[in-house]
Amino acid sequence: MLKKIHRLISIIESKLFPMAYAKKAGVEFGEGCRLNGAPDWGSEPWLISVGKHTEISNNCTFITHDGSTWVFRNQEKYKKVIRFGKIQIGDNCFIGAGTTVMPGIKIGNNCIVGACSLVTKNIPNGEVWGGVPAKFISTTNDFAEKCLKETPEYDVENFCKNKKEEVLKMLK
């Protein structure tokens, strides 16, 4: 009964205070990180490190082990086979909503991972990746230039006061 109560408290804590929960579980964060929602840090959160000024969107999953070894561990030859891998996310990154990062992955500095991606390969510094499995899309600098060109004129002061009005004007 106490285990069930502890588990319930843990689930509530992870949803209400996701950063505090993640740190308590062992995830390492650099300064200025943001969590939008409560990521699933998996069963070995202490194998995950996140660099400075990195944002992780809602419903992301970080897998630090390979549970598929269960299929053949009943055979004597493979009885002791296990696979774990650290996940390292660099500085100044954005991980899109619903992304899954597999064991042993390194995401470099200044990277963007698109929503709902499955990251199965390391991502070098300064690149945008997305898809299932995630693939190179562009450099972060090229994406920034594209966003700059596509950003319409808007009233910055009014945006701060009345975001809805300004966004709706932009989308006309």
PDB file of N, CA and C in Angstrom, residues 78 89 103 106 154:
ATOM      1  N   TYR A  78      22.919 -15.878 -23.641  1.00  0.00           N
ATOM      2  CA  TYR A  78      22.610 -14.446 -23.588  1.00  0.00           C
ATOM      3  C   TYR A  78      22.062 -13.997 -22.232  1.00  0.00           C
ATOM      4  N   ILE A  89      22.420  15.922 -24.266  1.00  0.00           N
ATOM      5  CA  ILE A  89      21.864  16.995 -25.087  1.00  0.00           C
ATOM      6  C   ILE A  89      22.698  18.235 -24.811  1.00  0.00           C
ATOM      7  N   PRO A 103      18.789   5.202 -26.608  1.00  0.00           N
ATOM      8  CA  PRO A 103      19.989   5.100 -25.776  1.00  0.00           C
ATOM      9  C   PRO A 103      21.269   5.460 -26.534  1.00  0.00           C
ATOM     10  N   LYS A 106      23.885  11.402 -28.654  1.00  0.00           N
ATOM     11  CA  LYS A 106      24.449  12.721 -28.336  1.00  0.00           C
ATOM     12  C   LYS A 106      23.859  13.727 -29.311  1.00  0.00           C
ATOM     13  N   TYR A 154       5.087  43.156 -37.162  1.00  0.00           N
ATOM     14  CA  TYR A 154       4.079  43.177 -36.100  1.00  0.00           C
ATOM     15  C   TYR A 154       4.471  44.206 -35.047  1.00  0.00           C
TER      16      TYR A 154
END
